[in-house]
PDB file of C-alpha atoms in Angstrom:
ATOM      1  CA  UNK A  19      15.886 -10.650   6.330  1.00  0.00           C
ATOM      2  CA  UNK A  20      17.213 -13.042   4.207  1.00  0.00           C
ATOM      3  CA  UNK A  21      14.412 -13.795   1.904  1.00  0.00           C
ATOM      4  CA  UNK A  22      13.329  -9.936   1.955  1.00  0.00           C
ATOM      5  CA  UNK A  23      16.442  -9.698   0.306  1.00  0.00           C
ATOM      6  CA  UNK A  24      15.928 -12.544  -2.284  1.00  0.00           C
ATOM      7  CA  UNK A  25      12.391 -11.563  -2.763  1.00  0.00           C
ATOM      8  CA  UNK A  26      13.994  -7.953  -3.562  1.00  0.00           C
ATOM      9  CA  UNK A  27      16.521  -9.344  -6.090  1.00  0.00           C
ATOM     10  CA  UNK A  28      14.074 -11.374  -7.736  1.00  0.00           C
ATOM     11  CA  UNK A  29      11.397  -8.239  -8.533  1.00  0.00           C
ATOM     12  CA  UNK A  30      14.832  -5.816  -9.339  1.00  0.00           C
ATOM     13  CA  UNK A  31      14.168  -3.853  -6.072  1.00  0.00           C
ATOM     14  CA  UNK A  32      17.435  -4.151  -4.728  1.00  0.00           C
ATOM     15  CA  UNK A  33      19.369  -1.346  -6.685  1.00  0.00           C
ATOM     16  CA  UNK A  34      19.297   1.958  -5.030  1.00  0.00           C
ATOM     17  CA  UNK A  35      17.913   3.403  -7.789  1.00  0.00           C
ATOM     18  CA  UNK A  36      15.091   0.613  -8.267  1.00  0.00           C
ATOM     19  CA  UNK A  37      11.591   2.241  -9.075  1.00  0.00           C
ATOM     20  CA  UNK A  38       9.210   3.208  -6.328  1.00  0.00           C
ATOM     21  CA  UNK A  39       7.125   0.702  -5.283  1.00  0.00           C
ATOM     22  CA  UNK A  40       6.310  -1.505  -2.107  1.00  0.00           C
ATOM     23  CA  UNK A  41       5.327  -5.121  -1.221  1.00  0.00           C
ATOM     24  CA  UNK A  42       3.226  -6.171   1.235  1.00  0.00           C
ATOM     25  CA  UNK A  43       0.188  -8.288   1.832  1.00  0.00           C
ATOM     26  CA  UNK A  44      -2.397  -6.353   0.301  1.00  0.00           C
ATOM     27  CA  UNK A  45      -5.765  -6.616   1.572  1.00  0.00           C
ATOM     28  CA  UNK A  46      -8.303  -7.437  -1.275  1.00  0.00           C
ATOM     29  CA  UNK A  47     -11.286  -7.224   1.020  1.00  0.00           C
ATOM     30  CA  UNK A  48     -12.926  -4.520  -1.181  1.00  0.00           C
ATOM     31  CA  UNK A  49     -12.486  -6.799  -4.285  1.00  0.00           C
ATOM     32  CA  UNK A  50     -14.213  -9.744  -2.999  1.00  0.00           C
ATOM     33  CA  UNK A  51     -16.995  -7.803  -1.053  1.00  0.00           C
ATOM     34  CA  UNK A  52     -17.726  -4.977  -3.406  1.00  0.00           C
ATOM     35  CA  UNK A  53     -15.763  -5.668  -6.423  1.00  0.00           C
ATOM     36  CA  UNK A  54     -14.041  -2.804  -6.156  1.00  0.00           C
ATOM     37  CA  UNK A  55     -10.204  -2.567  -7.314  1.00  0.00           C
ATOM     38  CA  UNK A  56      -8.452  -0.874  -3.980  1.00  0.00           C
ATOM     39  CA  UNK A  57      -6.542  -3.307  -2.529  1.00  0.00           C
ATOM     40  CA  UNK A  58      -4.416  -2.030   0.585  1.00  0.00           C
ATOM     41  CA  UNK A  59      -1.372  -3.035   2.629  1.00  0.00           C
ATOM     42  CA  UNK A  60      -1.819  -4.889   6.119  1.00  0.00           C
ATOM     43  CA  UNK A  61       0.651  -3.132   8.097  1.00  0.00           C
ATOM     44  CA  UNK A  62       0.781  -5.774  10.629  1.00  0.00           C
ATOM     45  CA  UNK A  63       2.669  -7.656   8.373  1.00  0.00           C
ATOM     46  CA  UNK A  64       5.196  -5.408   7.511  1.00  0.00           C
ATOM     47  CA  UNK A  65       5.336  -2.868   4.257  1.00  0.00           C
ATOM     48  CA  UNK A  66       8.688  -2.861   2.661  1.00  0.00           C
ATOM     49  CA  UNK A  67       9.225   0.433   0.660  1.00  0.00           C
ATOM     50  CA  UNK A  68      12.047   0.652  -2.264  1.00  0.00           C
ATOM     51  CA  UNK A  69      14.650   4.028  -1.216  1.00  0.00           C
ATOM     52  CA  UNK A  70      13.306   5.655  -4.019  1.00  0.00           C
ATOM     53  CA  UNK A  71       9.246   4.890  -2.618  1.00  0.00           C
ATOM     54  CA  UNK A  72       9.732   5.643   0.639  1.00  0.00           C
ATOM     55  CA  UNK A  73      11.408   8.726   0.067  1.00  0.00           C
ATOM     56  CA  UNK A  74       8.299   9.893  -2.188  1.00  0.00           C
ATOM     57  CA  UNK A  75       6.058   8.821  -0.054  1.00  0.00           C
ATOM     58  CA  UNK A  76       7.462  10.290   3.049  1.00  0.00           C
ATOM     59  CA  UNK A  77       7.859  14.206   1.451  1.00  0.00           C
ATOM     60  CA  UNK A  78       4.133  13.719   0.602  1.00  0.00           C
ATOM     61  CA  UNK A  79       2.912  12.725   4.279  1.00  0.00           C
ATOM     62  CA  UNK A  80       5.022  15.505   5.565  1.00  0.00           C
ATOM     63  CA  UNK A  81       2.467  17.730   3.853  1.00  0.00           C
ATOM     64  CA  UNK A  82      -0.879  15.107   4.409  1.00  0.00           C
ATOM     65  CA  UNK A  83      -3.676  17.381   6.441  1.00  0.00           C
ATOM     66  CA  UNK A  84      -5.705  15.112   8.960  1.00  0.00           C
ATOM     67  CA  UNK A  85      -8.954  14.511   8.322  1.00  0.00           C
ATOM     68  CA  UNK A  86     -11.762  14.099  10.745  1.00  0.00           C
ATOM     69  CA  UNK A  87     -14.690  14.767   9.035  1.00  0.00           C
ATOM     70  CA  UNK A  88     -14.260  11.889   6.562  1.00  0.00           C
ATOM     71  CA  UNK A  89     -15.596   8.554   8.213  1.00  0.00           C
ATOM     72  CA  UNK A  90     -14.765   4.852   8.152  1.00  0.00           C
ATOM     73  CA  UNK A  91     -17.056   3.648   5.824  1.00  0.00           C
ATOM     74  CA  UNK A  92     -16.972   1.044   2.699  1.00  0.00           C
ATOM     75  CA  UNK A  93     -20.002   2.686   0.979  1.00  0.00           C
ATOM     76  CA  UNK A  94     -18.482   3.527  -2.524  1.00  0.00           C
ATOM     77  CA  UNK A  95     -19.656   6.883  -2.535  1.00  0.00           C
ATOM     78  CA  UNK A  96     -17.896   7.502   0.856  1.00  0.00           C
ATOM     79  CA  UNK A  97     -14.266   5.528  -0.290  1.00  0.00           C
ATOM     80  CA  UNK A  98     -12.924   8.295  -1.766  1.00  0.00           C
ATOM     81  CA  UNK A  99     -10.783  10.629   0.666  1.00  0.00           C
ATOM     82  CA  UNK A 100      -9.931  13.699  -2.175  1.00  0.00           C
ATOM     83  CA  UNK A 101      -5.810  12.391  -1.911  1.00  0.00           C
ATOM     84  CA  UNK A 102      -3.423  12.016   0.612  1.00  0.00           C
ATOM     85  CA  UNK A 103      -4.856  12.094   4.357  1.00  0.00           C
ATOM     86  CA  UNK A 104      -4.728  10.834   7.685  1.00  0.00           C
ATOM     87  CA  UNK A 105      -8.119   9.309   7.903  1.00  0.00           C
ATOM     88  CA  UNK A 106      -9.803   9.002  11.739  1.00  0.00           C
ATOM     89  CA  UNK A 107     -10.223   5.077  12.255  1.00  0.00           C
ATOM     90  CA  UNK A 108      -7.456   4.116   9.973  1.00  0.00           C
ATOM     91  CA  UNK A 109      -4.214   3.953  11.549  1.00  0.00           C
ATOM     92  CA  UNK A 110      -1.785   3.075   8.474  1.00  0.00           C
ATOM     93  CA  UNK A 111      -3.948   0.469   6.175  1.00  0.00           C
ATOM     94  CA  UNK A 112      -6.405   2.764   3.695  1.00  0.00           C
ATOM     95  CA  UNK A 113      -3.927   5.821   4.386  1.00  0.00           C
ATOM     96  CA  UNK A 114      -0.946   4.248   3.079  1.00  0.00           C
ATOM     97  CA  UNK A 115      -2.906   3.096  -0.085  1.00  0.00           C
ATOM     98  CA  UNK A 116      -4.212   6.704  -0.939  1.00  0.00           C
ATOM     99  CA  UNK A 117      -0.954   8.107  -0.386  1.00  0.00           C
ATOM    100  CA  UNK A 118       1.156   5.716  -2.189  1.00  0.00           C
ATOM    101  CA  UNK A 119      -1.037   6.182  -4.854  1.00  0.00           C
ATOM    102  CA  UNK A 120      -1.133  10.261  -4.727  1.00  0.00           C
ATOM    103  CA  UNK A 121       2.864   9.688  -4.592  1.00  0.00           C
ATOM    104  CA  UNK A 122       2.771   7.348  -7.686  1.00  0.00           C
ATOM    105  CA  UNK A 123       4.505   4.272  -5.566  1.00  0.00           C
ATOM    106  CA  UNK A 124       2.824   1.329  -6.518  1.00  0.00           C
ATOM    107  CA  UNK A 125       2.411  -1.748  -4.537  1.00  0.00           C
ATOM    108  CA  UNK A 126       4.027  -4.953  -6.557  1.00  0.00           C
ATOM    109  CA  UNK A 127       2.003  -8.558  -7.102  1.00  0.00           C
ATOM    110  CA  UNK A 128       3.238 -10.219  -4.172  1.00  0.00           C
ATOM    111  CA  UNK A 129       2.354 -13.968  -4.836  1.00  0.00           C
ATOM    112  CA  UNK A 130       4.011 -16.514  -6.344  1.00  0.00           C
ATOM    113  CA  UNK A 131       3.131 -19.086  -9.925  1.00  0.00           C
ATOM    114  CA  UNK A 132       0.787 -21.054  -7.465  1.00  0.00           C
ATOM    115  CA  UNK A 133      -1.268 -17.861  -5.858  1.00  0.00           C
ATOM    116  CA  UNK A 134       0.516 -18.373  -2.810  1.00  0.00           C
ATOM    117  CA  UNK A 135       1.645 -14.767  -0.918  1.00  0.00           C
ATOM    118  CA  UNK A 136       5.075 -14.062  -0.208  1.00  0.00           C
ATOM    119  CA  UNK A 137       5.374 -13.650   3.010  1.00  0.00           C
TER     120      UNK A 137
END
């Protein structure tokens, strides 16, 4: 808890009123393997949501329709979900990345002056 804290005063996400975003370690498995730009959060690892992200992220999953005929697949053409949706095969990972974005809570850069990861 303690250096979730620091590492919260450090990027000014302390304040209740702090922007939304989230930190996490972001999976950059489509940027080394297809060069695409969509990183996502491993949720293993924990996701830590400002008030003011989690709260716009949460009213928009309230409304998120499930969607079973979209399938786990990293062809390009196939990535894109149309927005917000709970995607069979993907428990929190890729659906937490399309939603955050659809509810304009961005994820912050997580390592450090040497490219290590906080965390």
């Amino acid at each position: 808890p303690e250096n979730v804290r620091w590492f919260a005063a450090q990027h000014g996400l302390a304040d209740p009123d702090s922007p939304p975003r989230y930190f996490a370690r972001l999976n950059d498995f489509t940027k080394r393997t297809l060069g695409l730009l969509m990183p996502f959060p491993e949720g293993g690892a924990g996701i830590c949501f400002t008030r003011t992200g989690l709260l716009q992220l949460g009213q928009l999953l309230e409304r998120a329709p499930y969607r079973h005929d979209v399938s786990q697949s990293w062809d390009p053409e196939h990535i894109d979900t149309g927005g917000c949706s709970y995607i069979t095969g993907h428990n929190d990972d890729v659906v937490i990345r399309f939603c955050a974005q659809d509810a304009e809570v961005d994820p912050i850069d997580a390592y450090d002056e040497f490219g290590r990861l906080f965390g």
